[in-house]
Tab-separated table of C-alpha atoms in Angstrom:
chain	number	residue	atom	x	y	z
A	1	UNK	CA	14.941	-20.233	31.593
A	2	UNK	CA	14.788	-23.389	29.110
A	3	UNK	CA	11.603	-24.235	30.406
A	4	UNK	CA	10.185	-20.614	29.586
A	5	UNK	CA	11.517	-20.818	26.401
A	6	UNK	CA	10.249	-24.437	25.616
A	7	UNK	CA	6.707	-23.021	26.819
A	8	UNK	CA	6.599	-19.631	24.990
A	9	UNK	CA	7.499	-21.834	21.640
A	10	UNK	CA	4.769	-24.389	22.370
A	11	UNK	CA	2.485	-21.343	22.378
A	12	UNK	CA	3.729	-19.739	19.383
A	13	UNK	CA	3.109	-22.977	17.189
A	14	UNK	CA	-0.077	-23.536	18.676
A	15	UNK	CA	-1.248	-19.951	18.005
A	16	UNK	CA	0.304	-20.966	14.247
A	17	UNK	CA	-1.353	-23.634	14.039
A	18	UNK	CA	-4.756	-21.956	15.307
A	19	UNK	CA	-4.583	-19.175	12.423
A	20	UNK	CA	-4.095	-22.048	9.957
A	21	UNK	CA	-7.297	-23.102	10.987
A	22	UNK	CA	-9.078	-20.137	11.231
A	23	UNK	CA	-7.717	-19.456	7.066
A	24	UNK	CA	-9.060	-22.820	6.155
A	25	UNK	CA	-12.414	-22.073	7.726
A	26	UNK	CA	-12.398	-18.056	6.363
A	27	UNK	CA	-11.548	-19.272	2.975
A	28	UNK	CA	-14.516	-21.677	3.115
A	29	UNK	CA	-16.879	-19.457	4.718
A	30	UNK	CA	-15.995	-16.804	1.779
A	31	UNK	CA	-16.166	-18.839	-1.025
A	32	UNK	CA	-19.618	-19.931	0.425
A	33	UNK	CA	-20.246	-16.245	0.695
A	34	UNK	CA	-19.195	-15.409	-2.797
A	35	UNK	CA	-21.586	-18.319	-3.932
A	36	UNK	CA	-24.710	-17.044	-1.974
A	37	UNK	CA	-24.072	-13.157	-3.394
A	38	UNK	CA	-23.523	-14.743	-6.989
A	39	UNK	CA	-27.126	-16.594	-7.086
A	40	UNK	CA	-28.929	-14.056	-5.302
A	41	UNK	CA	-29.505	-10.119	-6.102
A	42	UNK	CA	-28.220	-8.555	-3.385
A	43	UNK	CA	-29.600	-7.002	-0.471
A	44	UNK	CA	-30.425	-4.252	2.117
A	45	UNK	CA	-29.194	-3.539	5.389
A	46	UNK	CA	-30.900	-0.318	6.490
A	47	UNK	CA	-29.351	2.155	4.207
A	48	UNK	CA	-26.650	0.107	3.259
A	49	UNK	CA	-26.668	-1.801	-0.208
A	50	UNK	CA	-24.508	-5.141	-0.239
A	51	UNK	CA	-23.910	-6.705	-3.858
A	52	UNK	CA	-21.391	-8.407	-5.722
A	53	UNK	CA	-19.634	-6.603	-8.367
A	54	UNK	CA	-21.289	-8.033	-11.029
A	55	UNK	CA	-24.676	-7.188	-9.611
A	56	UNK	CA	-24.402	-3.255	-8.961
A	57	UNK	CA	-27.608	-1.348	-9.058
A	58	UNK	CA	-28.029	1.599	-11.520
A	59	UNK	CA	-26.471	5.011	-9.551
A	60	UNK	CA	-28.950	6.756	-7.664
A	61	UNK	CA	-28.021	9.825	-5.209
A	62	UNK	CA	-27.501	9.661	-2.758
A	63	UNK	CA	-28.128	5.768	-2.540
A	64	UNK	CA	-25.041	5.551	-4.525
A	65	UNK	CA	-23.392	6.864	-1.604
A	66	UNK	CA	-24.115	3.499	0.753
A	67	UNK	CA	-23.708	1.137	-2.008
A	68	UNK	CA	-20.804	-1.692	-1.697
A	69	UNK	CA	-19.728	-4.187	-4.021
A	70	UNK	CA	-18.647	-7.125	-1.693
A	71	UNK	CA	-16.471	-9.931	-3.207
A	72	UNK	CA	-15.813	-12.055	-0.234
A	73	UNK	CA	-12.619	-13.867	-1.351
A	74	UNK	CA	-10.504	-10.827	-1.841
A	75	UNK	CA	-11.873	-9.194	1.420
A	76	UNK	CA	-10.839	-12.266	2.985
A	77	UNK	CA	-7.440	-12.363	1.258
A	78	UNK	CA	-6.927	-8.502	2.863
A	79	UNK	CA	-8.565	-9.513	6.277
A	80	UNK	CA	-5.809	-12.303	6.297
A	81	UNK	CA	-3.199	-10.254	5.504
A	82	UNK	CA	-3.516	-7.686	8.328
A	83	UNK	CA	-4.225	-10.641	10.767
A	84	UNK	CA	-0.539	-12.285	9.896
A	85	UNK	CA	0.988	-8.652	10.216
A	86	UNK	CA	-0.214	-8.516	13.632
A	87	UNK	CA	0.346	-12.042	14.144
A	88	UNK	CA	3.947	-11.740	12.824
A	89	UNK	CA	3.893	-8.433	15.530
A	90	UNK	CA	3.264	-10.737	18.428
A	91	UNK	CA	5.958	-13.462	17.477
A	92	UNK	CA	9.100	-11.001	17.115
A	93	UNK	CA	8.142	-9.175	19.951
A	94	UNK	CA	8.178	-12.170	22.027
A	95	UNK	CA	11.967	-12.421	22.036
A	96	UNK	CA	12.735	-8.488	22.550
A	97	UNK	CA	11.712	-6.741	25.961
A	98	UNK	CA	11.694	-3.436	24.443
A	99	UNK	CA	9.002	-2.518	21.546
A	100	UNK	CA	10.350	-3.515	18.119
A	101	UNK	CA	7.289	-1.388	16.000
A	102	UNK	CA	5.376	1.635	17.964
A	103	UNK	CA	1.627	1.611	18.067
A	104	UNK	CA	1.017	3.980	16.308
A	105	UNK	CA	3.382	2.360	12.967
A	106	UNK	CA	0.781	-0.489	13.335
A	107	UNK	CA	-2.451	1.977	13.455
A	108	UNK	CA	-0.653	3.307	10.428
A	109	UNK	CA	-0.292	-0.115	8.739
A	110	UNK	CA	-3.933	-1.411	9.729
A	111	UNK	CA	-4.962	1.629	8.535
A	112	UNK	CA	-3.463	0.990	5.007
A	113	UNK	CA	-5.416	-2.138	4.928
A	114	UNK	CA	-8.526	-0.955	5.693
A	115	UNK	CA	-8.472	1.948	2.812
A	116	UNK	CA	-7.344	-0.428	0.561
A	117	UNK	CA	-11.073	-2.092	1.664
A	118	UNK	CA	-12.947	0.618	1.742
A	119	UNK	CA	-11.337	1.420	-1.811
A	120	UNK	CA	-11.374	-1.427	-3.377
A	121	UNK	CA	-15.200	-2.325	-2.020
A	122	UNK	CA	-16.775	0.517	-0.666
A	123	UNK	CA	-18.757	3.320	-2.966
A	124	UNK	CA	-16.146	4.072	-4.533
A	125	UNK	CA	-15.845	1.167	-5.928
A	126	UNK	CA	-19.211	0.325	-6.882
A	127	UNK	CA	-19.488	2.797	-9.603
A	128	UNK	CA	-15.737	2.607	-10.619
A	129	UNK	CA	-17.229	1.128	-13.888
A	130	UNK	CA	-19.054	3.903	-14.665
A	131	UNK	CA	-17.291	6.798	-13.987
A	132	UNK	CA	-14.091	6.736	-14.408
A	133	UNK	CA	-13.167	9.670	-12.252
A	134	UNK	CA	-13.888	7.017	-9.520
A	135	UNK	CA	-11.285	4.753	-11.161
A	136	UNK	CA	-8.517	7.239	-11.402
A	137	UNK	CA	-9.312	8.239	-7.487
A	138	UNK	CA	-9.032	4.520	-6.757
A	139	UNK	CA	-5.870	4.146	-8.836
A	140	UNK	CA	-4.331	7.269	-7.032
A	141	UNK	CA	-5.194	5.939	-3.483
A	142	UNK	CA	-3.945	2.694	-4.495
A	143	UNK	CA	-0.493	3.548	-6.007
A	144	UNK	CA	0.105	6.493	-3.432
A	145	UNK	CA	-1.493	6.485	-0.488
A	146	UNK	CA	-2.529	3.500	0.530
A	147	UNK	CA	1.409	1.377	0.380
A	148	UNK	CA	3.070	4.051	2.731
A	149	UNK	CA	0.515	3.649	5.468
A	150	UNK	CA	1.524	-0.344	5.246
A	151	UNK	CA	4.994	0.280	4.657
A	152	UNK	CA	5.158	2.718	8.095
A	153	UNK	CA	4.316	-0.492	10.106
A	154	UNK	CA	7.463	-2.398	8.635
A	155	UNK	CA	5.962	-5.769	7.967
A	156	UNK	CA	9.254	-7.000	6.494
A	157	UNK	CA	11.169	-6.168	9.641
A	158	UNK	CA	8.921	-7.834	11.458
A	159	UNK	CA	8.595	-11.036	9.255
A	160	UNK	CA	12.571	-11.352	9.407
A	161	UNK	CA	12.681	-11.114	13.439
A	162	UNK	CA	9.960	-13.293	13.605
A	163	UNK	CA	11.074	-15.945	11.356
A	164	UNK	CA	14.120	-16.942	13.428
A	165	UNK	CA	18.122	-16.503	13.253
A	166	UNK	CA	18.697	-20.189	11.836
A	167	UNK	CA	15.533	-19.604	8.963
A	168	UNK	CA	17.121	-16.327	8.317
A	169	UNK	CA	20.041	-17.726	7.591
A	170	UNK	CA	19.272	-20.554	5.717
A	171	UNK	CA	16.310	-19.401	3.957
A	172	UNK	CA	15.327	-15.899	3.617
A	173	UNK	CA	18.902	-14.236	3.069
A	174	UNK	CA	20.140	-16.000	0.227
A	175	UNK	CA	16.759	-14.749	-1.425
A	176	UNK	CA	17.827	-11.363	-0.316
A	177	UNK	CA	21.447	-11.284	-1.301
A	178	UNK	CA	20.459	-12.884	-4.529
A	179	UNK	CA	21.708	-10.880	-7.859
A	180	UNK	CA	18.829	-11.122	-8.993
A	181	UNK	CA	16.304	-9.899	-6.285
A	182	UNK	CA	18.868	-6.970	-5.465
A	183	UNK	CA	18.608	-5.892	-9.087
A	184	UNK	CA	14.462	-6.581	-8.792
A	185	UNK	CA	14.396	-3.963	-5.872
A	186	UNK	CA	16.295	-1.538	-7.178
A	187	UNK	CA	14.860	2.099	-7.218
A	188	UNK	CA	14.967	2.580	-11.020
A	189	UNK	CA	12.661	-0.378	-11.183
A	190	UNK	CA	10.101	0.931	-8.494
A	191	UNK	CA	10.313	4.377	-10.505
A	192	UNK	CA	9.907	2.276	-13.962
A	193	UNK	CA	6.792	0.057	-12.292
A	194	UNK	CA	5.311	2.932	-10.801
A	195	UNK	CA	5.275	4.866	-14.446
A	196	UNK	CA	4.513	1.874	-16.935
A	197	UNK	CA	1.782	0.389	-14.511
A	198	UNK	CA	-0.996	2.912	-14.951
A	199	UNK	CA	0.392	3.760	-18.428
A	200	UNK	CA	-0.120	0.515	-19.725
A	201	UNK	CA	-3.043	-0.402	-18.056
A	202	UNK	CA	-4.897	2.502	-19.211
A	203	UNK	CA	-3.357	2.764	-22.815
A	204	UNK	CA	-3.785	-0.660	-23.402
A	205	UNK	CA	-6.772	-2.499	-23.980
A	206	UNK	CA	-6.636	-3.669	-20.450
A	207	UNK	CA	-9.048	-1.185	-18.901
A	208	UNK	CA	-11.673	-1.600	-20.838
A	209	UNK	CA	-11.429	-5.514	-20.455
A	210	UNK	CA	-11.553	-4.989	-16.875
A	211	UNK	CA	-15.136	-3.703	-17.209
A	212	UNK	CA	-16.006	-6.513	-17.929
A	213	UNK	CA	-14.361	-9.353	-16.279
A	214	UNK	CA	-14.062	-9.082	-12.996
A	215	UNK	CA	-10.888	-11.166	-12.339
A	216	UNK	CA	-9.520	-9.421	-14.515
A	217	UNK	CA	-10.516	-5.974	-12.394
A	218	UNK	CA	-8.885	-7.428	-9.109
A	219	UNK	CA	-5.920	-8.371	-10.713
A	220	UNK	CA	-5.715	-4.518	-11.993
A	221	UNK	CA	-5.831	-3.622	-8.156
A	222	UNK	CA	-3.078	-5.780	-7.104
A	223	UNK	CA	-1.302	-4.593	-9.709
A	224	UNK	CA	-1.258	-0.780	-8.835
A	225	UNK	CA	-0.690	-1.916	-4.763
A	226	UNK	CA	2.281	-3.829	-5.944
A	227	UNK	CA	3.705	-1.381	-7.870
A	228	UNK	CA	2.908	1.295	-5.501
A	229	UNK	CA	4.612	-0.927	-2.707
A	230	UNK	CA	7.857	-0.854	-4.295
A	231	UNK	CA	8.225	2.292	-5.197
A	232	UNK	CA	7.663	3.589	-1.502
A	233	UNK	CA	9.863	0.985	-0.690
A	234	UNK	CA	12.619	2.941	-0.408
A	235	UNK	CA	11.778	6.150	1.217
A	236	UNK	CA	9.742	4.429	4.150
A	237	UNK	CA	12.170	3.971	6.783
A	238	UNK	CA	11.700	1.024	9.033
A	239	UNK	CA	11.818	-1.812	6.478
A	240	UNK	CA	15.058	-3.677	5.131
A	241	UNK	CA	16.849	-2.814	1.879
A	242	UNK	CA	19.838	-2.640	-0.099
A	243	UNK	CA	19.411	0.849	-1.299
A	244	UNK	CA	20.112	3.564	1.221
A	245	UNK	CA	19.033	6.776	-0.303
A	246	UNK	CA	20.537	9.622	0.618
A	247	UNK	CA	18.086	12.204	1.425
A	248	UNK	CA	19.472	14.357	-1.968
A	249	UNK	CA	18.892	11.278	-4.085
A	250	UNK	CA	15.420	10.338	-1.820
A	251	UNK	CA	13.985	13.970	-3.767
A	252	UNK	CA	15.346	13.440	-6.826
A	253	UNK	CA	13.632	10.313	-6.448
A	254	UNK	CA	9.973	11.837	-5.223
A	255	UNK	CA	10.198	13.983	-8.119
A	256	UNK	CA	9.535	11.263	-10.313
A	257	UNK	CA	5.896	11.385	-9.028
A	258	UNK	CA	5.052	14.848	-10.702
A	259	UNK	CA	5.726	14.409	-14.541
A	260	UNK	CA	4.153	11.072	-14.232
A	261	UNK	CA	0.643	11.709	-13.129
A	262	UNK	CA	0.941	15.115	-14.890
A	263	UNK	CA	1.550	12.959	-18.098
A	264	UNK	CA	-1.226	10.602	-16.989
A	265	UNK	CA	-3.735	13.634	-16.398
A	266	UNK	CA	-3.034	15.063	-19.975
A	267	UNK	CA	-4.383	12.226	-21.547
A	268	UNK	CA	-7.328	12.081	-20.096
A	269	UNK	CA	-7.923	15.681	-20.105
A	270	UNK	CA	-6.960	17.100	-23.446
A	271	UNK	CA	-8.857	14.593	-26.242
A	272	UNK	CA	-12.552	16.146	-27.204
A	273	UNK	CA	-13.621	12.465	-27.947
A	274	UNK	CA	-14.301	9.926	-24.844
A	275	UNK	CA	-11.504	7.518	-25.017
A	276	UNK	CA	-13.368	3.915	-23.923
A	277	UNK	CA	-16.739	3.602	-25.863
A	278	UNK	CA	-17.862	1.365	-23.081
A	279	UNK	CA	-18.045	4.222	-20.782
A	280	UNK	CA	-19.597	6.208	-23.350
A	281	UNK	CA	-22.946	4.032	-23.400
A	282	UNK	CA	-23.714	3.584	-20.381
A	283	UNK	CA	-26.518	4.730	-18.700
A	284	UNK	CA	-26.170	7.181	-15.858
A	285	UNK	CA	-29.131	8.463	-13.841
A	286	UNK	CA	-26.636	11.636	-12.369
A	287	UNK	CA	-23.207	12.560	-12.762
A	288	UNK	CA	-20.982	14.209	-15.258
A	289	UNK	CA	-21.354	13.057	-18.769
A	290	UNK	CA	-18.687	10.710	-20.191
A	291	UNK	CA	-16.666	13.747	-21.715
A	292	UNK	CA	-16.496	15.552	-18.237
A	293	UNK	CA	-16.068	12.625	-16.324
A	294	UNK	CA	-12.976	11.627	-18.424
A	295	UNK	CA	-11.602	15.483	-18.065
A	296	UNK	CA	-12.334	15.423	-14.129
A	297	UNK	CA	-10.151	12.035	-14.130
A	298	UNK	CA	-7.703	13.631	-15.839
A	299	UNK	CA	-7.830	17.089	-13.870
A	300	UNK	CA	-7.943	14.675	-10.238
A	301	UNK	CA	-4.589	12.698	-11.685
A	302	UNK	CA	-2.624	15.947	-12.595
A	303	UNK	CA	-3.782	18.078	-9.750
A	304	UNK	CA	-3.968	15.237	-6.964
A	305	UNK	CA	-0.066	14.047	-8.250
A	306	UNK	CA	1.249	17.262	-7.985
A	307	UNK	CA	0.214	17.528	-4.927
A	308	UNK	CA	1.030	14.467	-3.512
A	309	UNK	CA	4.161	15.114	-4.720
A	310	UNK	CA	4.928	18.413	-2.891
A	311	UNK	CA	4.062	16.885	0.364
A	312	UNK	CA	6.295	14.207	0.058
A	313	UNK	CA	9.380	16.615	-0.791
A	314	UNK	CA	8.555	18.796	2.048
A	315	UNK	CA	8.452	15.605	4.119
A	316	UNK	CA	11.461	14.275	2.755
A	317	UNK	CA	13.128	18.441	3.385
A	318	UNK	CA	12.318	18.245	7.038
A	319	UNK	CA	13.459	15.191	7.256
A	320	UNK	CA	16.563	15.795	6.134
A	321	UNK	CA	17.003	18.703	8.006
A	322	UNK	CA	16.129	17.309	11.009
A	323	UNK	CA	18.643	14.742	10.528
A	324	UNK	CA	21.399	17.868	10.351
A	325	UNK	CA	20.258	19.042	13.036
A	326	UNK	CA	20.547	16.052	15.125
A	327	UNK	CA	24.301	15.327	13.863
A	328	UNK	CA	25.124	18.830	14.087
A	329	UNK	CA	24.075	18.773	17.784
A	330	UNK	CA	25.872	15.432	18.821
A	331	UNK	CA	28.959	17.074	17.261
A	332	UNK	CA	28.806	20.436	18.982
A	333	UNK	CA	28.604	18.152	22.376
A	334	UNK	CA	31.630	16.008	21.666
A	335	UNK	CA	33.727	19.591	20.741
A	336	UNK	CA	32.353	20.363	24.406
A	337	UNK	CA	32.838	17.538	26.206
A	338	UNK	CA	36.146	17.368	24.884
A	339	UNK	CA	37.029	21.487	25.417
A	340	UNK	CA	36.510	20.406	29.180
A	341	UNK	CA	38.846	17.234	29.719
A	342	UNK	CA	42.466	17.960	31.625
A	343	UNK	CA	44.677	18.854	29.004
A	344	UNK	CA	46.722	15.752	30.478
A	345	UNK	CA	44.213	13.268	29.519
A	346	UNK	CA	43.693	14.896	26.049
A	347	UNK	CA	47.435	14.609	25.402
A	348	UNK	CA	46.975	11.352	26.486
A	349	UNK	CA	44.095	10.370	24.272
A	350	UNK	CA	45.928	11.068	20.944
């Protein structure tokens, strides 16, 4: 037995070390990659368009459609982050016989990592800079949809099994029982992120900067998946936290998503002026005007939100009823089971 154990460790740090390598050589290869896109102009690939975002061409339909804005660091950034998820996935299950996440938790998880690709890079996001609707749809997939698909495949669960009862104890939970990390993840402050986040980034002069400097533009993305990651936080079972909601208090808290993007869609949708004057110069070839785009962004915000929001109640409602259900039935068989004992080993029992 200590010899298995001496051999399934050996492999586990040489696997480590093997994905150390292979993050040294992706980060090289991509900042070569973001180098070679920089100096050239782009190019074809059948119908697809590869570019940097810098270097977008001028929307044309449908070649609009086929168009991605590649920046190879942050793909790489993504592409690493999904590969330690599953590579944190291997290492916990290791020590358990019995599966600790279900396959189809991870699907959901990878799957949250590659929208937040195809968002962030894909058509989308090629034109996000000049319309906004885009930029609202990407802000609404970011925020919303995108951090409950990772969340499903409980990467934090995962991490903690994987890291190891002694680094647990030494490390990571002192972090965690920390005053002030347990007031950091408290729900209040996901609802207050999840509200101030778009608000200031769109009331602000932030935006409009964005258009223009593309750091600046990723860092808006992380941004809205951080924010959007801690909000879910608590209502995605599977992952680690301090603050078990009830299910009464997990709708109160999911109703928190309605005024907000209705408040969000107003302001887009009522002004007759176009808000950002860079938006209003620029060039488009097809599309809605700047005036209608803004009132589409605003429309997509209120009426996508509300939405949103009335799936995740109902969710949240059959959730909680199916939890009722499930107590009320293990009840009803203890009253049985115990209706059916000799009324000598009942007397007994008390």
């Amino acid at each position: 037995m200590a010899t298995m154990k001496a051999t399934a460790l050996t492999s586990i740090r040489s696997a480590d070390r093997g994905l150390f390598l292979i993050s040294l050589g992706g980060l090289a290869a991509a900042i070569a990659a973001t180098i070679a896109l920089r100096t050239g102009d782009g190019g074809g690939a059948g119908w697809i368009w590869v570019c940097t975002w810098a270097e977008v061409p001028p929307p044309e339909f449908p070649q609009a459609l086929f168009t991605f804005a590649i920046e190879p660091i942050p793909i790489f950034l993504i592409g690493l982050a999904a590969l330690w998820y599953l590579r944190t996935r291997q290492r916990a299950q290791a020590s358990h016989t019995r599966q600790i996440v279900s396959g189809r938790r991870v699907a959901a998880c990878l799957g949250g990592f590659a929208l937040v690709l195809f968002t962030v890079f894909g058509p989308i996001a090629s034109y996000d800079g000049t319309f906004l609707t885009l930029h609202m749809v990407q802000h609404f997939i970011l925020i919303t949809i995108a951090p409950p698909l990772i969340l499903l495949g409980a990467p934090m669960t995962l991490w903690l099994i994987a890291s190891g009862k002694e680094r647990r104890r030494r490390v990571i939970y002192p972090v965690l029982h920390a005053p002030a990390f347990r007031a950091f993840t408290h729900p209040l402050v996901g609802v207050f992120l999840f509200a101030a986040v778009p608000l200031l980034w769109y009331v602000t002069p932030a935006f409009e900067e964005s258009l223009g400097n593309v750091t600046l533009h990723f860092v808006g993305y992380a941004i809205f998946l951080f924010a959007g990651l801690h909000y879910w936080w608590p209502i995605i079972g599977g992952n680690p936290t301090r603050w078990n909601l009830s299910y009464p208090v997990r709708l109160l808290y999911l109703l928190a998503l309605v005024p907000i993007h209705a408040f969000l869609g107003l302001i887009f949708h009522e002004p007759d002026n176009v808000i950002y004057e860079q938006l209003a110069v620029i060039p488009r070839a097809w599309g809605p005007g700047p005036l209608l785009d803004q009132q589409i962004a605003g429309a997509i915000m209120f009426i996508a939100g509300e939405a949103l929001g009335l799936i995740a109640l109902l969710i949240v409602s059959w959730q909680w009823a199916s939890h009722e259900e499930r107590v009320g039935r293990r009840l009803d068989a203890a009253d049985t089971s115990n209706e059916w004992r000799p009324v000598a080993y009942r007397e007994r029992g008390r």
